Short mmCIF file of C-alpha atoms in Angstrom, two decimals:
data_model
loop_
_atom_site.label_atom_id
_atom_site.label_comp_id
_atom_site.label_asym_id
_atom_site.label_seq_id
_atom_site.Cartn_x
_atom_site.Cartn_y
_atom_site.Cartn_z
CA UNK A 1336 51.95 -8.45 171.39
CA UNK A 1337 51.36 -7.37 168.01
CA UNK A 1338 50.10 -4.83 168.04
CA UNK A 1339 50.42 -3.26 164.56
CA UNK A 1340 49.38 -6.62 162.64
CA UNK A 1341 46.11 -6.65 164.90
CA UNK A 1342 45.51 -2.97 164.18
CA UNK A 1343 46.14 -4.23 160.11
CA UNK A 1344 44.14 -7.28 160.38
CA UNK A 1345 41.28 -5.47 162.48
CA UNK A 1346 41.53 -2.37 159.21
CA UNK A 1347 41.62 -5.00 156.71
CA UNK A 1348 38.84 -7.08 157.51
CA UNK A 1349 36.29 -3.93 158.17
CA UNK A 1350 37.19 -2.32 154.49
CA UNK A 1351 36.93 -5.91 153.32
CA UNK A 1352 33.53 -6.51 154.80
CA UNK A 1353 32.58 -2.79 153.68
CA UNK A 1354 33.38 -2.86 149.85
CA UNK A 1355 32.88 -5.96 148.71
CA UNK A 1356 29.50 -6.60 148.52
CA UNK A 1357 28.58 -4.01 146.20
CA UNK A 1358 32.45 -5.03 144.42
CA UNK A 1359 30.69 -8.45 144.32
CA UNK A 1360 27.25 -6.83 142.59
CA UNK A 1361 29.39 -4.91 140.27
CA UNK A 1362 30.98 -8.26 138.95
CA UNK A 1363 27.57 -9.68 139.15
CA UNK A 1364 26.30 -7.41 136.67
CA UNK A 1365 29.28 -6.32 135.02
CA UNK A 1366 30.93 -10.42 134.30
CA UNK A 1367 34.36 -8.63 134.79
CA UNK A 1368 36.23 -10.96 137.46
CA UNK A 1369 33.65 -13.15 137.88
CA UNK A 1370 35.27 -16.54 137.05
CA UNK A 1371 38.35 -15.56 139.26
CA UNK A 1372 36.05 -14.62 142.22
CA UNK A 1373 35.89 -17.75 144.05
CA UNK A 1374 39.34 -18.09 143.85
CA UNK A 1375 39.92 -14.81 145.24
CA UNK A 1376 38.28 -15.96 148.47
CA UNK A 1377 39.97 -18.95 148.85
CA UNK A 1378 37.39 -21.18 147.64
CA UNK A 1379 39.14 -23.47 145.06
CA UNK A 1380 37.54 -26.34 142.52
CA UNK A 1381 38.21 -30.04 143.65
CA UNK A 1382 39.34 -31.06 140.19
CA UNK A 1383 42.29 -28.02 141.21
CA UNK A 1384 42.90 -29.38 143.96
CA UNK A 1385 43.56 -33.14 143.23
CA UNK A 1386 45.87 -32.06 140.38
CA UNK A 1387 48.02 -31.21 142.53
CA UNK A 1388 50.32 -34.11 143.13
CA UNK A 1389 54.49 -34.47 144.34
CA UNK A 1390 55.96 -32.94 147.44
CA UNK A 1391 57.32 -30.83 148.50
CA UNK A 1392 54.74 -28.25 147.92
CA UNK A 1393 55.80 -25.06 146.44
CA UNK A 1394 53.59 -21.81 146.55
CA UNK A 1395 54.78 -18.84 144.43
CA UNK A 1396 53.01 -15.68 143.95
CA UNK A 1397 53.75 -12.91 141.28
CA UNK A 1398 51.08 -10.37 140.22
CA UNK A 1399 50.89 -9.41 136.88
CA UNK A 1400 52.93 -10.21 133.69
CA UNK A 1401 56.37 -9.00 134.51
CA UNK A 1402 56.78 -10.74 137.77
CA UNK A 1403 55.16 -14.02 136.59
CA UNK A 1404 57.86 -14.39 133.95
CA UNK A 1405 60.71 -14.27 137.30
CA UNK A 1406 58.26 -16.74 139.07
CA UNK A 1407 58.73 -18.80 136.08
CA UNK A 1408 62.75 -18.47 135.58
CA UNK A 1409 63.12 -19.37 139.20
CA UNK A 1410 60.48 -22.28 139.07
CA UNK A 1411 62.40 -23.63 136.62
CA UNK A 1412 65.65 -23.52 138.05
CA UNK A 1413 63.68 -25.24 141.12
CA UNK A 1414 62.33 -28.11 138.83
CA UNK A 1415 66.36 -28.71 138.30
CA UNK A 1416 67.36 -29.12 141.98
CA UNK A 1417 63.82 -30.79 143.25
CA UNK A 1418 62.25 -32.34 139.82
CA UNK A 1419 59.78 -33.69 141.89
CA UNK A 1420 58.41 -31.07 143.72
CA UNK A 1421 54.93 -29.87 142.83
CA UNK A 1422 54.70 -26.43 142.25
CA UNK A 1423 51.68 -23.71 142.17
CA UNK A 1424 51.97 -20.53 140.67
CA UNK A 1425 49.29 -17.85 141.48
CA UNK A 1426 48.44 -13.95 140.39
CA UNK A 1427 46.67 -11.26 140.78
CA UNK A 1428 45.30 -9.60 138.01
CA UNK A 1429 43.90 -11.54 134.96
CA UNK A 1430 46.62 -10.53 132.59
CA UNK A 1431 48.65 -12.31 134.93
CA UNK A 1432 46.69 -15.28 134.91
CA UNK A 1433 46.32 -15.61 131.35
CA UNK A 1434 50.24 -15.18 131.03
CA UNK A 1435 51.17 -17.88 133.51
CA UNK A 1436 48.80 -20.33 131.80
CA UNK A 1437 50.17 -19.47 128.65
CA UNK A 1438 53.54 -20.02 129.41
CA UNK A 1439 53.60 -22.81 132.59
CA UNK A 1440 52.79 -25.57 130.96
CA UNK A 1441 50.91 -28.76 132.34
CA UNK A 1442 52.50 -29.49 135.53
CA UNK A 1443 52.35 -26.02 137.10
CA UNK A 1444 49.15 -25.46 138.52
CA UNK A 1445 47.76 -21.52 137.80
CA UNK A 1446 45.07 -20.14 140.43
CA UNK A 1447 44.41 -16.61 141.44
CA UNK A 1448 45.75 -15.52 145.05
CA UNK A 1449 43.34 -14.60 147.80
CA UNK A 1450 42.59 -11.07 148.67
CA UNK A 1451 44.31 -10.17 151.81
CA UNK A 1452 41.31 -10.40 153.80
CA UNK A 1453 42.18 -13.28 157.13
CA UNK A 1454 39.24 -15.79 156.38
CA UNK A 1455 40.27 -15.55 152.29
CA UNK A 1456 44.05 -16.26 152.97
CA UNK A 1457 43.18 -19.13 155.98
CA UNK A 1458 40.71 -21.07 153.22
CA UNK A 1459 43.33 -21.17 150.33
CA UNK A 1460 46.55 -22.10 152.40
CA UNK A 1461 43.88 -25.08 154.16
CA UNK A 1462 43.15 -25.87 150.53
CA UNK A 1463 46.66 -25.84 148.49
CA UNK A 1464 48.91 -26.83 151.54
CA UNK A 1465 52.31 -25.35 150.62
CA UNK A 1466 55.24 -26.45 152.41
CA UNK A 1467 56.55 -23.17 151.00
CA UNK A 1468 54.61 -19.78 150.02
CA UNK A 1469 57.37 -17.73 147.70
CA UNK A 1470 56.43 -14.11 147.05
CA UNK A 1471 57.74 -12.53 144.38
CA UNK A 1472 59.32 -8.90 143.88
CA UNK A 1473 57.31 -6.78 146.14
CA UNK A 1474 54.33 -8.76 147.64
CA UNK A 1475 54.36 -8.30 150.92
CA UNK A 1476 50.95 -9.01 152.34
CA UNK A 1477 50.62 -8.92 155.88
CA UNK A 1478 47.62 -11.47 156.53
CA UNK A 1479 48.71 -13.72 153.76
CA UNK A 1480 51.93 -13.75 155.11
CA UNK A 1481 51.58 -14.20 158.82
CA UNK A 1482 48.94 -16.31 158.51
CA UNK A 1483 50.95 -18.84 156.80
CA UNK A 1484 53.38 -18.56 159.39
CA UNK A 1485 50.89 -19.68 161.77
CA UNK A 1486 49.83 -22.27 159.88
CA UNK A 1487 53.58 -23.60 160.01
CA UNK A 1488 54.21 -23.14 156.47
CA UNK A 1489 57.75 -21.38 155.70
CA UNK A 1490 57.28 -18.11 153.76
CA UNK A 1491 59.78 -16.20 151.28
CA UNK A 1492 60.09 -13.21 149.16
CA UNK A 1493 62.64 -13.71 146.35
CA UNK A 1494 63.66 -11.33 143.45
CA UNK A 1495 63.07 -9.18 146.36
CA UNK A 1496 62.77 -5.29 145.13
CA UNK A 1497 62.21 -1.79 146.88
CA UNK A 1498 62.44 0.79 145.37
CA UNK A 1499 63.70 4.33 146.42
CA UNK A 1500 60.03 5.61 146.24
CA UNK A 1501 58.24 2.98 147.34
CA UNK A 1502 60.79 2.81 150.65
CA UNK A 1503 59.04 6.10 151.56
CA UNK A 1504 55.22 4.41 151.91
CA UNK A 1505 56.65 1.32 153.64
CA UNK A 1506 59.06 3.52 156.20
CA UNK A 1507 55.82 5.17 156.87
CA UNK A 1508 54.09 1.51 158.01
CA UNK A 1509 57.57 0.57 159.96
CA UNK A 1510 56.04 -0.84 162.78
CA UNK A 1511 53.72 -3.15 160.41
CA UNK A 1512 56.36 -4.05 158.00
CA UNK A 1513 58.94 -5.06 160.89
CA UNK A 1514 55.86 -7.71 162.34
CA UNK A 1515 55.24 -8.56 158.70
CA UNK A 1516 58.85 -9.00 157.93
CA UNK A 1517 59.83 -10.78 160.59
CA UNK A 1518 57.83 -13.63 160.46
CA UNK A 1519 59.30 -14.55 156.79
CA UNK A 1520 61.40 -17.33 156.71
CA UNK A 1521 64.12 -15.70 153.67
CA UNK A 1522 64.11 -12.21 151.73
CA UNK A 1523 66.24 -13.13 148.61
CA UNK A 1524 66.80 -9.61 147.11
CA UNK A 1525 67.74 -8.37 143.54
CA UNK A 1526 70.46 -5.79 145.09
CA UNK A 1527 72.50 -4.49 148.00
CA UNK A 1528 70.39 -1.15 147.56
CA UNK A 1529 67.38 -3.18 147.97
CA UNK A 1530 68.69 -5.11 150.57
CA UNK A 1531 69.37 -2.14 152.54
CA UNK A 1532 65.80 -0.51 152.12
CA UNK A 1533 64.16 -4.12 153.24
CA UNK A 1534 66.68 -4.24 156.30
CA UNK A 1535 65.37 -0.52 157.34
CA UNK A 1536 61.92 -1.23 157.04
CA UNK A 1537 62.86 -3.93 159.90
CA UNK A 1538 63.64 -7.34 158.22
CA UNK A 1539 66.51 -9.73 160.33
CA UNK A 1540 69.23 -9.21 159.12
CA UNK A 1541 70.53 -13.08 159.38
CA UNK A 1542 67.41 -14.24 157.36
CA UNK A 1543 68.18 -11.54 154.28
CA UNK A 1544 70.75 -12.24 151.25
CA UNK A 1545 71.40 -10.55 147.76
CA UNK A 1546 70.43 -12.94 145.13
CA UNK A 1547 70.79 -10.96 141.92
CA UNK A 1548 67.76 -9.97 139.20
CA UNK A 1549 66.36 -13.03 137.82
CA UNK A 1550 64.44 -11.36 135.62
CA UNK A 1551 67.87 -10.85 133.65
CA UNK A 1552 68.08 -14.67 133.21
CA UNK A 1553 64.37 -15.14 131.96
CA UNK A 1554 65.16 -11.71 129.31
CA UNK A 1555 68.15 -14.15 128.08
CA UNK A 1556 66.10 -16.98 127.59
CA UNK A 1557 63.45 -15.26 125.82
CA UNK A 1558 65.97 -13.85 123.06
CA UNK A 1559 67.02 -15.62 119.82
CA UNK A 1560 67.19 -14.82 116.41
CA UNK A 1561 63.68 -16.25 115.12
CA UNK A 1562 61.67 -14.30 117.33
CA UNK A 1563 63.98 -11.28 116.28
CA UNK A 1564 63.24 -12.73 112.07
CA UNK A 1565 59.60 -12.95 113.01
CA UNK A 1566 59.43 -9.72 113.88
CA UNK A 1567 61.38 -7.96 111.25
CA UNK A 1568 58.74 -9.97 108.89
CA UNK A 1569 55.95 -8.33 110.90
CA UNK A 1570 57.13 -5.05 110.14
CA UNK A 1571 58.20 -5.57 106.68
CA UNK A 1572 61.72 -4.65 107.12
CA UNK A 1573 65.05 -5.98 105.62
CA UNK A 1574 67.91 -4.18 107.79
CA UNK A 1575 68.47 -1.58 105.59
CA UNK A 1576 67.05 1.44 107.32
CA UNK A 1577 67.54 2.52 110.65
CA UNK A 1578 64.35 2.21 113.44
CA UNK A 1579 64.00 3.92 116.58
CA UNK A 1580 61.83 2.29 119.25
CA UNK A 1581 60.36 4.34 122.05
CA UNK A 1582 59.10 2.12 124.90
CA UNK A 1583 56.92 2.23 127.87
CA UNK A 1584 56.49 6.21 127.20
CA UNK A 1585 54.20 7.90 129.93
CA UNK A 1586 52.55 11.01 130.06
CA UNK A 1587 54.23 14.45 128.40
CA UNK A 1588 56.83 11.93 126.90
CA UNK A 1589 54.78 11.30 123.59
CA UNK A 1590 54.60 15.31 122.66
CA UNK A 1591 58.66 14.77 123.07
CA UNK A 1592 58.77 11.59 121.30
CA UNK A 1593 57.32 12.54 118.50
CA UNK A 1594 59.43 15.82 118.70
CA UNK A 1595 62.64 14.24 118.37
CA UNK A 1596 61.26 11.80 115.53
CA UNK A 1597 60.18 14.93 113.54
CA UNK A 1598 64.14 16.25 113.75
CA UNK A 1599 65.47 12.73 112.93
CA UNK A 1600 63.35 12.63 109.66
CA UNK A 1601 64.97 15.45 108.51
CA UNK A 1602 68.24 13.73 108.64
CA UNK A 1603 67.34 10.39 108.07
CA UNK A 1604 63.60 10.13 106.40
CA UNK A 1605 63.50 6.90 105.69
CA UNK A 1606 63.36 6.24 110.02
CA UNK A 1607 60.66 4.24 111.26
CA UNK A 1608 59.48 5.02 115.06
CA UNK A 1609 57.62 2.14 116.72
CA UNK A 1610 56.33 3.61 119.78
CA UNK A 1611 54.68 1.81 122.75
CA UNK A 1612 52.60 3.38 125.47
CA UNK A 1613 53.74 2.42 128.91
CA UNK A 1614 49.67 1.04 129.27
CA UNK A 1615 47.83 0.24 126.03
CA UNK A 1616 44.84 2.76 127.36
CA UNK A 1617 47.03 5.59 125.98
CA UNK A 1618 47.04 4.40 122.11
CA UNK A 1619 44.17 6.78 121.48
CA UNK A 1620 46.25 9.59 122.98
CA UNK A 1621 49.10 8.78 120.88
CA UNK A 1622 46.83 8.04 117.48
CA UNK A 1623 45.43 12.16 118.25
CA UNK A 1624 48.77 13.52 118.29
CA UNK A 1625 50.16 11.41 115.58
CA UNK A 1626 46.77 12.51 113.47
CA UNK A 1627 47.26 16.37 114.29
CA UNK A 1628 50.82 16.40 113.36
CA UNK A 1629 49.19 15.11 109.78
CA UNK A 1630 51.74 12.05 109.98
CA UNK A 1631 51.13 8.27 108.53
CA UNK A 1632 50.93 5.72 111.30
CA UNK A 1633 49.85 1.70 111.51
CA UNK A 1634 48.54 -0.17 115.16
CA UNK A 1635 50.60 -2.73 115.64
CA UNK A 1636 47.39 -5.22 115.69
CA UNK A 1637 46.94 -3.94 112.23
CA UNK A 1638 49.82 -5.66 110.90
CA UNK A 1639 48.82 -9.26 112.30
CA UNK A 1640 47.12 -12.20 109.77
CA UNK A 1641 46.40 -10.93 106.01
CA UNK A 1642 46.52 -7.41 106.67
CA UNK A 1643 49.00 -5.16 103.87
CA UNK A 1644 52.51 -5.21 104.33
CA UNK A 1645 53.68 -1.93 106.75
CA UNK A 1646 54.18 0.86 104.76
CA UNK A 1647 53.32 3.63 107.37
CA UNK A 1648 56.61 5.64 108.79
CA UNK A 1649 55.28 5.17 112.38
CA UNK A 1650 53.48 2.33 114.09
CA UNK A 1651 51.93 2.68 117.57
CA UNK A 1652 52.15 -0.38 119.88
CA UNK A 1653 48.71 -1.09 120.80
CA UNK A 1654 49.64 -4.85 122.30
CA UNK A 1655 50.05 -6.28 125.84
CA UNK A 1656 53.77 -7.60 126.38
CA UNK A 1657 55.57 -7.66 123.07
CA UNK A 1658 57.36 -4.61 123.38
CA UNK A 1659 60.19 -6.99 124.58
CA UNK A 1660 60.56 -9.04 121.16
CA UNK A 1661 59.98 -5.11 119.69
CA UNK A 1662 63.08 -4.12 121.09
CA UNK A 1663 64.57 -6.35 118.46
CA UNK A 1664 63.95 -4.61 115.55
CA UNK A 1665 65.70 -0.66 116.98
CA UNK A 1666 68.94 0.34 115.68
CA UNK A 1667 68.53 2.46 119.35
CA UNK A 1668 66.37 2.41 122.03
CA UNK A 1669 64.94 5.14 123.91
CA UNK A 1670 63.26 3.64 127.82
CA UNK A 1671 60.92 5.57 128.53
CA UNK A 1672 59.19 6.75 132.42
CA UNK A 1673 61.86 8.49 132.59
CA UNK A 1674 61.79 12.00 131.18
CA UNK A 1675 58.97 12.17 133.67
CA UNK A 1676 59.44 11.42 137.25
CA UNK A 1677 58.03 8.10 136.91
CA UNK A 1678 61.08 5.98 138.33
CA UNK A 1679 62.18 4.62 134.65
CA UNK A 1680 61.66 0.92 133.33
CA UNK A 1681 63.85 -1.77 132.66
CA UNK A 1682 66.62 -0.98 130.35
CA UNK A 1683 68.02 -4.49 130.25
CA UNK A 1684 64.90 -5.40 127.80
CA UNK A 1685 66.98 -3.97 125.16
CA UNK A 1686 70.22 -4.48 126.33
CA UNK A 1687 69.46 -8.02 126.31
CA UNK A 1688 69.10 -7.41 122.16
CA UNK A 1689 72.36 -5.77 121.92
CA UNK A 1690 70.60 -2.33 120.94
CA UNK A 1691 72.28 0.77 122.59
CA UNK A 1692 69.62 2.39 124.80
CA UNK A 1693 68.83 6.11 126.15
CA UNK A 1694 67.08 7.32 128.68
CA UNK A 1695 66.30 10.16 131.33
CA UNK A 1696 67.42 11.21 134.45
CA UNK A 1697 64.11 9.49 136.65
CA UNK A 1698 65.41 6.05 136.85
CA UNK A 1699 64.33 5.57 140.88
CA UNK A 1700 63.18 2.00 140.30
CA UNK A 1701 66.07 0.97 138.16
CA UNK A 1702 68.70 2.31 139.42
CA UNK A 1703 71.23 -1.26 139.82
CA UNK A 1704 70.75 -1.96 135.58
CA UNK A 1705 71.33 1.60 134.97
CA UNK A 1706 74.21 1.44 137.23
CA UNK A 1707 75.36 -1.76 135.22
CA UNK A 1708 74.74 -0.65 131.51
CA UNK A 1709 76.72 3.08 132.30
CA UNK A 1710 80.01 0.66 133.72
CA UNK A 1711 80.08 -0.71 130.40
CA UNK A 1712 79.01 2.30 128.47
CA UNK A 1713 75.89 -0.18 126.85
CA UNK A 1714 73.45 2.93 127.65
CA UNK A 1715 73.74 6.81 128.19
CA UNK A 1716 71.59 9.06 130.06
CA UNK A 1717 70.10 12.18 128.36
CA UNK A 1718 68.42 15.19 130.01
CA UNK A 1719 66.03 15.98 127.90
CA UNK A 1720 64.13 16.11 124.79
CA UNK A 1721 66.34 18.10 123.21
CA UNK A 1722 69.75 16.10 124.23
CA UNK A 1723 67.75 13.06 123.33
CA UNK A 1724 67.41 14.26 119.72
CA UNK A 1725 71.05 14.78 119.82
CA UNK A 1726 72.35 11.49 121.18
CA UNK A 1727 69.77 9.88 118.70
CA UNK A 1728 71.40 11.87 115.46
CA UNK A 1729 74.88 11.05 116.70
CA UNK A 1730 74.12 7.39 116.56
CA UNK A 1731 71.86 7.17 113.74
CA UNK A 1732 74.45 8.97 111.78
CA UNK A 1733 77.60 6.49 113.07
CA UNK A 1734 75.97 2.72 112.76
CA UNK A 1735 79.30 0.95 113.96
CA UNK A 1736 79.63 3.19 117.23
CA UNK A 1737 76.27 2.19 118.03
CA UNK A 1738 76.71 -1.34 117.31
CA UNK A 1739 79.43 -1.70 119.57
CA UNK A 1740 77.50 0.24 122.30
CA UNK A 1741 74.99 -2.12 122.07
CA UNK A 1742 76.84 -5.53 121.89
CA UNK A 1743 78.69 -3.50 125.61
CA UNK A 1744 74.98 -3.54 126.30
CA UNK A 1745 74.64 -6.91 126.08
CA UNK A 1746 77.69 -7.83 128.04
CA UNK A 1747 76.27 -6.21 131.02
CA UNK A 1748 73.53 -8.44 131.26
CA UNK A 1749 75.44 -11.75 130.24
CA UNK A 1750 77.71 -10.78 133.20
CA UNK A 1751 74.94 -11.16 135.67
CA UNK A 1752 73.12 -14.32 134.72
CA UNK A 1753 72.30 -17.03 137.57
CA UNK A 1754 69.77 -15.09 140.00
CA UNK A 1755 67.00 -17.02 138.98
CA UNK A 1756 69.03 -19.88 140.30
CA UNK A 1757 70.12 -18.17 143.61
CA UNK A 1758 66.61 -17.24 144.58
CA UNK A 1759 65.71 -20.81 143.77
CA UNK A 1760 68.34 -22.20 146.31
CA UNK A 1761 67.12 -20.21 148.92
CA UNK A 1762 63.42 -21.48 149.03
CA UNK A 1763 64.99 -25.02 148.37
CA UNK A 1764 67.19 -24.17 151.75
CA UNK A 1765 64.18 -23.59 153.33
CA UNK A 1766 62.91 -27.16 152.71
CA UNK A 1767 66.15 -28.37 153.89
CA UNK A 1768 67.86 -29.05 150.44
#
């Protein structure tokens, strides 16, 4: 008996019941998710639904931005081994949405995914009819999941990622997790460390296999040299002074930031920081500081269309997923989340550009590409803002030594292209291909 899943389902559906009607009056009034609502329930349009032509019938889910960009590297490596498959892609947030329909293109059909409430998740399986419902990353919903199990669709999670924090919540939900778990079909993981964290949370062992990061294929793929000219346009540079790019920066990491810039000027005062908030909500926080200190400084929307050339020293990022084609411009890189104990991001979007990155000691949730850049010296660790300033000087000051750290950069990455493949080959396995 399940007894942990019924508990789940029994929890779900009463905090379901309980806070969405008045979530429902707040859209209502407020228009804010109101045309991905129906959706949300499992109620989908007709014209949606007969759109949707080709079998086998693939179902892959990513949330937001990041993950839909994987979900998009391994669709297309799917498209190569079953060209005519038909193949949904759906999020959960509206960033995501607008990202997948950007970037998709006409024979991937977008929709939101259901909330995890048991009526929702029955309706939109009925409606789409997968053959195969791919999760990717860390989605692991328990109704979603095990109802399409019952429903005798196979289920998979691929790019498959726990992190050392987050293995802390799930260990606490074992006996959950283990139901969950093992009615998926294949967990495709990025790493052994992952791998291992999945297996203890109570996945089979038989039905789980390292597949590698895609999102290191898809960060290949998105680099070339005129997005990188584009850019340099943007910002009104020519290569001839040196630009340090602080990204995804959280919390007490902007007072440092702009510490370390302030000794770098005095070496080098022709520098220009771009920094980039780890969530655009933060720009005004950034702007205060950067007006206090009494320093020039541009938004980054305030360089788009006919708007002057940059001439500001500093320019705050105060855009939604372009700090990737930013990393382009840095002579280094600092990642940041990780002076803080925030887990780190991903260091591999600027390895990918050949720039030779820094960062701090909480890298929790990256641990395998910081692992990989350090084996090829492509990236160093610093302790703090101080030790930052000094790594920073040290390679500002010797341009060759950091061009060679970041081309070793950009080895480590080359050297682990193909995941998006892997993960692809194990849903197609699943369909008996």
């Amino acid at each position: 008996m399940k007894i942990a899943y019924t508990a789940y389902k029994a929890l779900s559906s009463t905090l379901f019941l309980t806070f969405f009607p008045p979530f429902w009056l707040y859209s209502r009034i407020s228009g804010k998710h109101r045309d991905s609502m129906p959706q949300r329930l499992g109620i989908y349009p007709d014209r949606l639904i007969q759109g949707i032509s080709g079998s086998p019938r693939i179902w892959m889910h990513a949330v937001s931005l990041g993950e839909v960009r994987v979900a998009l590297a391994i669709i297309h490596s799917i498209r190569r081994i079953l060209p005519e498959a038909s193949l949904i892609l759906s999020t959960g947030t509206e960033p995501g949405q607008a990202s997948a329909k950007q970037h998709a293109g006409d024979e991937i059909r977008c929709v939101y995914a259901p909330f995890d409430f048991i009526l929702s998740v029955r309706k939109a399986i009925a409606a789409l009819r997968p053959d195969v419902l791919a999760c990717v990353e860390t989605e692991i919903w328990p109704n979603w999941l095990m109802e399409a199990h019952r429903m005798g669709v196979k289920t998979a999670l691929v790019n498959g990622r726990i992190s050392v924090r987050s293995i802390r919540r799930y260990l606490k939900i074992r006996p959950l997790m283990r139901e969950t778990l093992g009615h998926v079909d294949a967990l495709s993981m990025m790493g052994r460390a992952d791998a291992e964290r999945i297996l203890k949370m109570g996945a089979p062992e038989d039905r789980t296999v390292v597949g590698g990061n895609a999102k290191y294929d898809l960060l290949l793929q998105q680099t070339d040299a005129g997005l990188a000219a584009a850019m340099a346009r943007r910002y009104n540079l020519d290569g001839s002074r040196p630009v340090f790019v602080a990204g995804s920066v959280r919390g007490g990491e902007v007072h440092i930031v702009l510490d370390v810039y302030g000794k770098i000027i005095q070496a080098h005062p022709d520098t220009l920081l771009i920094i980039a908030p780890r969530h655009v909500k933060r720009v005004p926080h950034i702007v205060s500081q950067l007006t206090e200190r009494g320093w020039k400084f541009a938004l980054r929307t305030q360089l788009d269309g006919n708007a002057p050339m940059r001439t500001a020293p500093v320019v705050v990022l105060d855009t939604i997923g372009e700090l990737h084609a930013t990393y382009s411009l840095a002579s280094v890189v600092f990642c940041g989340s990780s002076l803080v104990p925030l887990g780190g991001q991903n260091v591999f979007e600027a390895a990918v550009w050949a720039k030779p990155v820094l960062y701090g000691p909480s890298m929790e949730d990256f641990m395998d590409a910081k692992h990989l850049l350090e084996s090829t010296r492509g990236g160093i660790q610093v302790k703090d803002g101080p030790d930052l300033a000094e790594k920073l000087l040290h390679l500002l000051s010797r341009p060759h030594e950091a061009d060679a750290m970041g081309k070793r950069a950009y080895q480590a990455v080359c050297a682990h292209q193909g995941a998006a493949r892997k993960h692809a080959e194990v849903i197609c396995r699943l369909l008996g291909v």
